[in-house]
XYZ file of C-alpha atoms in Angstrom:
571
model
C 19.179 -32.670 16.978
C 17.260 -29.497 16.127
C 14.921 -29.161 13.162
C 15.265 -25.903 11.251
C 12.303 -23.687 10.433
C 12.583 -24.744 6.798
C 12.327 -28.405 7.831
C 9.324 -27.746 10.074
C 7.435 -25.960 7.290
C 8.213 -28.745 4.802
C 7.205 -31.342 7.379
C 3.865 -29.644 7.946
C 3.215 -29.486 4.206
C 4.155 -33.107 3.475
C 2.091 -34.414 6.380
C -0.791 -32.359 5.021
C -0.458 -34.204 1.696
C -0.738 -37.532 3.532
C -3.892 -36.293 5.282
C -5.443 -35.023 2.057
C -9.138 -36.029 1.842
C -8.510 -37.665 -1.543
C -5.710 -39.822 -0.146
C -7.408 -42.907 1.247
C -4.614 -45.458 0.806
C -3.528 -45.460 4.453
C -1.865 -48.875 4.142
C 0.469 -47.615 1.415
C 1.403 -44.605 3.553
C 2.142 -46.810 6.543
C 4.263 -49.180 4.420
C 6.172 -46.267 2.904
C 6.943 -44.745 6.312
C 8.049 -48.121 7.678
C 10.384 -48.577 4.690
C 11.866 -45.146 5.329
C 12.464 -46.099 8.954
C 14.313 -49.243 7.886
C 16.503 -47.196 5.534
C 17.738 -44.946 8.355
C 20.827 -46.413 9.973
C 20.475 -46.745 13.749
C 16.906 -45.535 13.483
C 15.973 -47.290 16.701
C 18.504 -45.187 18.613
C 17.561 -41.796 17.179
C 15.312 -39.405 19.048
C 12.035 -38.164 17.578
C 13.639 -35.193 15.826
C 16.308 -37.410 14.262
C 13.751 -39.855 12.884
C 11.591 -37.041 11.519
C 14.637 -35.435 9.861
C 15.506 -38.729 8.163
C 11.895 -39.201 7.046
C 11.824 -35.675 5.687
C 14.853 -36.207 3.439
C 13.215 -39.231 1.806
C 9.818 -37.591 1.489
C 11.290 -34.592 -0.312
C 12.790 -36.871 -2.938
C 9.589 -38.885 -3.234
C 7.559 -35.691 -3.648
C 9.691 -34.397 -6.511
C 9.804 -37.862 -8.053
C 6.014 -38.006 -7.987
C 5.403 -34.485 -9.291
C 8.195 -34.639 -11.864
C 9.675 -31.332 -10.710
C 12.969 -32.517 -9.295
C 15.154 -30.026 -11.146
C 17.616 -27.682 -9.482
C 15.008 -24.938 -9.163
C 12.327 -27.079 -7.539
C 11.301 -25.810 -4.114
C 9.084 -26.929 -1.265
C 7.383 -24.393 1.036
C 10.215 -24.395 3.570
C 12.878 -23.603 0.987
C 10.589 -21.034 -0.614
C 10.066 -19.382 2.763
C 13.798 -19.498 3.477
C 14.642 -17.800 0.178
C 12.062 -15.062 0.545
C 13.003 -14.472 4.157
C 16.704 -14.098 3.275
C 15.918 -11.588 0.530
C 13.485 -9.672 2.732
C 16.047 -9.481 5.560
C 18.701 -8.164 3.173
C 16.238 -5.725 1.604
C 15.037 -4.357 4.938
C 18.610 -3.835 6.144
C 19.594 -2.151 2.865
C 16.548 0.132 2.956
C 17.315 1.056 6.570
C 20.935 1.733 5.653
C 19.915 4.041 2.812
C 17.234 5.804 4.873
C 19.578 6.409 7.820
C 22.402 7.634 5.592
C 20.229 10.045 3.625
C 18.473 11.217 6.776
C 21.722 12.059 8.577
C 23.249 13.587 5.456
C 20.218 15.866 4.995
C 20.011 16.713 8.694
C 23.646 17.850 8.767
C 23.258 20.223 5.826
C 25.174 23.381 6.808
C 25.056 26.626 4.836
C 27.303 28.768 7.036
C 24.582 30.802 8.705
C 23.426 28.505 11.520
C 25.355 25.597 13.125
C 23.862 22.119 13.380
C 21.749 21.807 16.532
C 23.453 19.213 18.744
C 20.428 18.800 21.016
C 18.110 17.888 18.140
C 20.692 15.469 16.694
C 21.025 13.695 20.061
C 17.246 13.353 20.420
C 16.591 12.105 16.870
C 19.599 9.863 16.198
C 20.710 8.748 19.678
C 17.973 9.015 22.295
C 15.060 7.794 20.133
C 16.915 4.668 18.815
C 18.061 3.910 22.376
C 14.441 3.948 23.561
C 13.445 1.677 20.664
C 16.225 -0.740 21.656
C 14.899 -0.796 25.216
C 11.355 -1.468 23.991
C 12.578 -4.268 21.695
C 14.536 -5.833 24.560
C 11.441 -5.783 26.792
C 9.213 -7.319 24.098
C 11.773 -9.991 23.221
C 12.375 -10.799 26.888
C 8.653 -11.187 27.533
C 8.270 -13.451 24.505
C 11.209 -15.561 25.633
C 9.757 -16.036 29.118
C 6.056 -16.484 28.483
C 5.528 -17.441 24.837
C 2.276 -16.836 22.981
C -0.044 -18.377 25.550
C -1.908 -16.645 28.294
C -5.124 -14.683 28.620
C -3.614 -11.527 30.149
C -3.050 -8.256 28.325
C 0.418 -9.484 27.357
C -1.053 -12.571 25.695
C -3.599 -10.430 23.861
C -0.818 -8.091 22.719
C 1.178 -11.060 21.462
C -1.770 -12.450 19.511
C -2.373 -9.018 17.983
C 1.276 -8.730 16.942
C 1.116 -12.204 15.405
C -1.959 -11.248 13.439
C -0.397 -8.009 12.182
C 3.121 -9.251 11.428
C 3.043 -13.009 10.821
C -0.243 -13.286 8.932
C 0.376 -10.182 6.852
C 3.953 -11.248 6.221
C 2.851 -14.660 4.942
C 0.086 -13.003 2.911
C 2.600 -10.702 1.233
C 4.864 -13.646 0.515
C 2.010 -15.438 -1.200
C 1.246 -12.411 -3.392
C 4.899 -11.872 -4.302
C 5.609 -15.522 -4.986
C 2.572 -16.194 -7.172
C 3.818 -14.128 -10.168
C 7.285 -15.632 -9.779
C 5.856 -19.132 -10.089
C 4.169 -18.215 -13.386
C 7.504 -17.290 -14.941
C 9.457 -20.114 -13.269
C 7.303 -23.257 -13.521
C 10.076 -25.421 -12.055
C 8.914 -24.401 -8.545
C 6.106 -26.954 -8.396
C 2.827 -27.756 -10.077
C 1.174 -27.425 -6.668
C 2.398 -23.853 -6.121
C -1.005 -22.634 -4.983
C -1.044 -25.119 -2.115
C 2.645 -24.567 -1.378
C 2.161 -20.852 -0.782
C -0.984 -21.041 1.354
C 0.413 -22.386 4.595
C -1.324 -22.673 7.932
C 1.137 -20.999 10.316
C -0.769 -21.738 13.523
C 1.288 -24.769 14.518
C 4.644 -22.979 14.313
C 3.617 -19.414 15.113
C 5.655 -19.510 18.326
C 8.900 -19.820 16.368
C 7.846 -17.452 13.555
C 7.936 -14.565 16.043
C 11.723 -14.524 16.112
C 12.366 -14.298 12.343
C 10.007 -11.307 12.138
C 11.605 -9.778 15.250
C 15.069 -10.219 13.690
C 13.999 -8.577 10.416
C 12.616 -5.527 12.232
C 15.770 -5.310 14.343
C 17.927 -5.516 11.208
C 15.946 -2.623 9.741
C 16.557 -0.500 12.842
C 20.233 -1.502 12.826
C 20.477 -0.426 9.199
C 18.986 3.000 9.993
C 21.462 3.655 12.820
C 24.420 2.327 10.820
C 23.429 4.480 7.866
C 23.101 7.495 10.128
C 26.622 6.944 11.438
C 27.960 6.526 7.920
C 26.137 9.631 6.676
C 27.392 11.656 9.608
C 30.991 10.567 9.122
C 30.804 11.225 5.377
C 29.488 14.757 5.998
C 32.308 15.384 8.443
C 34.916 14.237 5.921
C 33.700 16.333 2.974
C 32.234 19.358 4.779
C 33.487 21.828 7.351
C 30.626 21.338 9.838
C 29.861 23.534 12.800
C 27.929 22.163 15.802
C 26.324 24.291 18.460
C 23.737 24.117 21.194
C 21.079 26.423 22.538
C 18.494 25.991 25.259
C 16.144 28.126 27.263
C 16.150 25.720 30.219
C 19.874 25.011 30.466
C 21.524 28.411 30.757
C 24.980 27.416 31.947
C 27.751 25.417 30.304
C 28.336 23.486 33.538
C 24.850 21.888 33.340
C 25.403 20.797 29.748
C 28.892 19.493 30.598
C 27.506 17.347 33.412
C 24.861 15.924 31.103
C 27.393 15.231 28.360
C 29.835 13.624 30.802
C 27.087 11.340 32.101
C 26.186 10.226 28.541
C 29.873 9.644 27.761
C 30.501 7.334 30.723
C 30.649 4.146 28.549
C 33.573 5.487 26.484
C 35.042 8.441 28.398
C 37.681 6.177 29.978
C 39.295 5.511 26.578
C 40.136 8.945 25.171
C 38.338 11.597 27.207
C 40.097 14.505 25.507
C 38.899 13.420 22.052
C 35.429 11.890 22.533
C 34.091 14.176 25.294
C 33.798 17.955 24.777
C 35.479 19.978 27.522
C 33.718 22.646 29.524
C 35.525 25.319 27.547
C 34.451 23.802 24.220
C 30.835 23.481 25.395
C 30.684 27.100 26.528
C 32.394 28.205 23.324
C 29.789 26.461 21.120
C 26.710 27.928 22.770
C 24.573 29.871 20.326
C 23.086 33.139 21.528
C 20.678 34.522 18.980
C 21.397 38.206 19.538
C 25.162 37.665 19.295
C 25.185 35.386 16.241
C 28.330 33.420 15.201
C 30.842 36.212 15.354
C 32.147 35.337 18.820
C 32.401 31.541 18.242
C 35.624 29.786 17.238
C 35.898 26.963 14.705
C 37.727 24.729 17.184
C 34.827 24.791 19.638
C 32.193 24.368 16.919
C 33.936 21.259 15.535
C 34.553 19.593 18.925
C 31.158 17.869 19.048
C 31.415 15.370 16.183
C 33.467 12.651 18.006
C 30.945 12.708 20.851
C 28.001 12.402 18.447
C 29.582 9.522 16.506
C 30.416 7.637 19.696
C 26.879 8.220 20.969
C 25.459 6.694 17.782
C 27.787 3.715 18.078
C 27.253 3.034 21.804
C 23.550 3.827 22.241
C 22.067 2.863 18.856
C 24.289 0.393 16.953
C 25.918 -1.858 19.570
C 22.622 -2.494 21.483
C 20.944 -3.453 18.185
C 23.738 -5.870 17.342
C 23.366 -7.449 20.788
C 19.572 -7.694 20.359
C 19.932 -9.360 16.945
C 22.446 -11.840 18.375
C 20.219 -12.693 21.330
C 17.214 -13.031 19.008
C 19.140 -15.554 16.896
C 19.956 -17.526 20.055
C 16.308 -17.336 21.175
C 15.175 -18.590 17.766
C 17.473 -21.603 18.035
C 16.160 -22.307 21.525
C 12.567 -22.038 20.285
C 13.390 -24.520 17.511
C 14.954 -26.857 20.070
C 11.748 -26.646 22.138
C 9.429 -27.210 19.182
C 6.615 -29.495 20.243
C 6.955 -32.816 18.436
C 4.332 -34.406 20.664
C 1.497 -33.046 18.502
C -0.833 -35.754 17.150
C 0.311 -35.536 13.525
C 3.978 -35.988 14.399
C 3.302 -38.768 16.875
C 1.156 -40.594 14.338
C 4.064 -40.419 11.881
C 6.538 -41.753 14.470
C 4.205 -44.613 15.332
C 3.863 -45.542 11.646
C 7.644 -45.617 11.353
C 8.306 -47.622 14.514
C 5.463 -50.129 14.172
C 6.444 -53.287 12.209
C 4.239 -54.371 9.315
C 4.028 -57.569 7.282
C 2.457 -57.777 3.870
C 1.887 -61.183 2.217
C 0.555 -61.825 -1.262
C -1.014 -65.339 -1.334
C -1.062 -66.833 -4.822
C -3.421 -69.458 -6.167
C -0.667 -72.063 -6.261
C -0.582 -72.093 -2.481
C 2.851 -70.465 -2.303
C 3.484 -67.096 -0.837
C 5.945 -64.303 -1.307
C 6.611 -60.988 0.349
C 4.913 -58.071 -1.316
C 7.410 -55.983 -3.297
C 7.332 -52.210 -3.347
C 9.102 -49.534 -5.352
C 12.521 -48.962 -3.778
C 12.992 -45.654 -1.994
C 15.281 -42.957 -3.393
C 18.477 -42.170 -1.582
C 18.696 -38.593 -0.290
C 21.824 -36.495 -0.460
C 22.918 -35.991 3.168
C 22.787 -32.410 4.401
C 24.436 -30.846 7.435
C 22.304 -30.999 10.535
C 22.284 -29.033 13.773
C 23.131 -31.040 16.856
C 22.586 -30.455 20.508
C 25.525 -29.374 22.579
C 25.642 -32.556 24.590
C 26.212 -34.573 21.426
C 23.779 -37.246 22.516
C 22.442 -37.689 18.952
C 24.583 -37.752 15.861
C 23.276 -38.092 12.306
C 25.668 -40.175 10.230
C 27.144 -38.733 7.057
C 27.280 -40.001 3.482
C 27.086 -43.775 3.209
C 27.070 -44.188 6.974
C 23.593 -42.708 7.194
C 22.018 -45.386 5.059
C 22.161 -49.125 5.038
C 22.444 -50.049 1.394
C 23.633 -53.663 1.018
C 24.093 -55.036 -2.450
C 21.034 -56.715 -3.963
C 21.039 -60.467 -4.294
C 22.057 -61.776 -7.744
C 19.190 -62.451 -10.081
C 18.756 -65.489 -12.279
C 17.395 -63.489 -15.210
C 18.871 -60.289 -16.570
C 16.684 -57.347 -15.746
C 17.082 -53.635 -16.356
C 18.873 -51.757 -13.572
C 16.530 -50.107 -11.110
C 16.320 -46.347 -11.015
C 17.101 -46.245 -7.311
C 18.944 -48.562 -5.012
C 16.704 -51.266 -3.594
C 15.629 -51.422 -0.006
C 17.774 -53.488 2.371
C 17.379 -57.239 2.356
C 14.826 -58.291 4.930
C 17.299 -60.755 6.425
C 19.904 -58.091 7.197
C 20.018 -57.199 10.881
C 19.465 -53.484 10.243
C 17.558 -52.846 13.421
C 14.978 -54.391 15.650
C 11.376 -54.512 14.509
C 10.129 -53.925 18.012
C 8.176 -50.649 18.308
C 9.909 -48.261 20.653
C 7.799 -45.971 22.822
C 9.239 -43.662 25.394
C 8.534 -44.793 28.908
C 8.913 -41.287 30.278
C 6.367 -39.716 27.945
C 3.795 -37.479 29.653
C 0.422 -38.937 30.459
C -2.765 -37.816 28.733
C -6.203 -37.196 30.197
C -8.954 -38.547 27.950
C -12.355 -36.853 28.076
C -15.426 -38.382 26.519
C -19.136 -38.789 26.880
C -19.927 -40.198 30.315
C -22.561 -42.546 28.898
C -20.220 -43.660 26.105
C -17.456 -44.500 28.580
C -19.852 -46.602 30.601
C -20.808 -48.672 27.562
C -17.290 -49.190 26.142
C -14.193 -51.167 26.934
C -11.800 -48.508 28.213
C -8.798 -50.722 27.602
C -9.611 -50.753 23.906
C -9.666 -46.947 23.886
C -6.346 -46.767 25.743
C -4.665 -49.186 23.345
C -6.101 -47.405 20.314
C -4.812 -43.997 21.401
C -1.382 -45.413 22.274
C -1.075 -47.160 18.907
C -1.998 -44.011 17.013
C -0.158 -41.298 18.948
C 2.336 -43.124 21.158
C 0.869 -41.569 24.315
C 0.263 -42.987 27.738
C -3.337 -42.574 28.898
C -3.011 -41.550 32.531
C -6.758 -41.280 33.247
C -10.170 -41.083 31.614
C -13.004 -38.813 32.676
C -16.612 -39.058 31.581
C -17.976 -35.582 30.872
C -21.303 -34.026 29.941
C -19.895 -31.222 27.753
C -21.025 -28.632 30.285
C -18.046 -26.705 31.614
C -19.635 -25.697 34.923
C -20.469 -29.332 35.622
C -17.230 -30.881 34.309
C -14.488 -28.434 35.347
C -14.016 -29.751 38.905
C -13.337 -33.351 37.949
C -11.157 -32.276 35.004
C -9.102 -30.012 37.292
C -8.664 -32.827 39.809
C -6.864 -34.920 37.179
C -5.032 -32.158 35.278
C -2.839 -31.239 38.265
C -1.192 -34.676 38.067
C -0.588 -34.623 34.306
C 2.361 -32.247 34.006
C 2.683 -31.229 30.338
C 0.473 -34.017 29.011
C -2.379 -33.214 26.608
C -6.110 -33.227 27.154
C -7.819 -35.498 24.612
C -11.514 -35.061 23.881
C -13.271 -37.877 22.006
C -15.919 -36.127 19.918
C -18.378 -37.886 17.637
C -17.957 -36.505 14.145
C -21.619 -36.616 13.139
C -22.519 -33.958 15.690
C -22.276 -30.484 14.109
C -19.730 -28.043 15.601
C -22.324 -25.813 17.194
C -21.355 -22.717 19.135
C -21.923 -24.408 22.501
C -19.447 -27.222 21.797
C -16.811 -24.837 20.446
C -17.212 -22.558 23.446
C -16.778 -25.589 25.721
C -13.398 -26.286 24.089
C -12.427 -22.621 24.402
C -13.284 -22.654 28.111
C -11.102 -25.735 28.641
C -8.162 -24.023 26.926
C -8.629 -20.832 28.949
C -8.715 -22.632 32.281
C -5.973 -25.163 31.484
C -3.805 -22.935 29.278
C -0.619 -24.975 29.824
C -2.143 -28.220 28.477
C -2.598 -28.798 24.730
C -6.121 -29.822 23.720
C -6.476 -32.610 21.163
C -9.944 -33.095 19.690
C -10.015 -36.638 18.276
C -12.988 -37.193 15.998
C -14.672 -40.623 16.076
C -17.704 -41.984 14.248
C -19.461 -43.301 17.347
C -18.452 -44.541 20.759
C -19.409 -48.081 19.751
C -16.560 -50.571 19.564
C -15.249 -51.118 16.046
C -17.047 -48.081 14.632
C -14.685 -45.263 15.515
C -12.651 -44.830 12.318
C -12.984 -41.521 10.459
C -11.690 -41.267 6.884
C -10.029 -38.031 5.657
C -12.756 -37.468 3.065
C -15.524 -37.453 5.674
C -17.505 -34.248 5.089
C -18.327 -33.896 8.773
C -14.629 -34.146 9.660
C -13.792 -31.382 7.184
C -16.488 -29.165 8.712
C -15.121 -29.781 12.203
C -11.572 -29.145 11.034
C -12.524 -25.802 9.522
C -14.461 -24.760 12.640
C -11.631 -25.649 15.048
C -9.005 -23.914 12.878
C -11.081 -20.736 12.940
C -10.638 -20.628 16.729
C -7.002 -19.721 15.929
C -5.466 -21.488 18.928
C -2.125 -23.176 18.120
C -2.475 -25.490 21.141
C -5.898 -26.765 20.048
C -5.575 -29.391 17.302
C -8.053 -31.685 15.649
C -7.330 -35.294 14.664
C -9.312 -38.321 13.562
C -9.421 -41.874 14.893
C -7.579 -44.362 12.684
C -7.362 -48.000 13.647
C -3.976 -49.585 13.038
């Protein structure tokens, strides 16, 4: 299945809450995620996107349950973004429609003394929009092929466009939404955090919504121009003429007009293409004035101009918007769920846990937890091959009846979790065997003094990755690049993982080393995993670690969506 942009934004926000420095109860988070996994029917047969979608539905309910803002107007960042984007798209199209209509209506003002200049109308309302359509097609095609990566001029242009459009767009949304939240407190008590999103991780897919909005604005201008032109023709007796110092014969203009009319001249050539006689009869000669021109020739141009607007300005824009929608869906389908945060979530869900509460009497009982809420199923987008199907209604959840109780107790607020004896699904963790291998980089001296198998197992338990090779480095790019390159060529799309001790400050030399790795190996994501020390048993880094927060801020300022920072957490 395919996660929508709204789901991806909500996912990023909710995972950020779990990684909050003040949230140190990692065992409770792991137990909660495991319970969610057990609530999803056929969870062991879903792909990563399907499991994350199921987790997201539960987490939304848990979030509103915790904050107490579960009313009909409550919104998470994804829904907030979706609402603002829909209104902005409609507003941009409406503004373009009004601007194009008023522009064409004013341009075609005719007072009886001078006909409307056909040449200027063609340049402004037909030729210029056609060139803009061509430029948009080239930009969209380049984005579709290459994406935001790369160090060439095209990559620099893409990063500049992202900075101008995406960042400013999100900044405007934050400013517009802040006053709204003051008047509508049902949004969320955490509205400040909801509106300040880090868009680096999904900037690749944010290009297409902005591209679609701009294309809708251009489509509105051309559509409005056609409407304004047609309205002027209906209510006014317009006269069109042409004049040129370069083109002195009607035959030259007729050839040019016939060439422009090739896409539609086969339909009704007598109506939508001016004849040679009509072209010669509508030529304006300043010294002769309008006395020798006939109304039939002066009015013969409007079908040609309307068809030119339709064929060269409106239809190409509609095609571009349609292709951009398809490209956005493809970008969503290709969204990278192998990032450390998502893989850590999947590992928490798939890894079985057992909690026992030993009492003084010597007996034992399973630890009870608050039952999870049941989400309302929503329609999901599926792949064409139909390999993954999310169940609907009651089929999506396994909700057996609770066992009868000996004492009367008040009814629970939510349905309880499934009985542990029900064969819902296997507790065996499931890790893809065909996952790409990762190259682990760390201090050469630290690798010599450590058990590499322990590092491999630790990374696999946290992120579900297969460690293909480990390389001891000296954090000097000139010295390390050859041995890194020798292993990277066998990795495919696997990430590069750097084990960095958190106590070392993020000095300029270390940051530049990471930048050099990304520039040379631009196709491989770079994961910087922070550890306390390379000593065995002393690698864990808590979210509230001040050094980790400093590193996180420094790496985020590098503004590279394929460079992420994580911390070592022992399972």
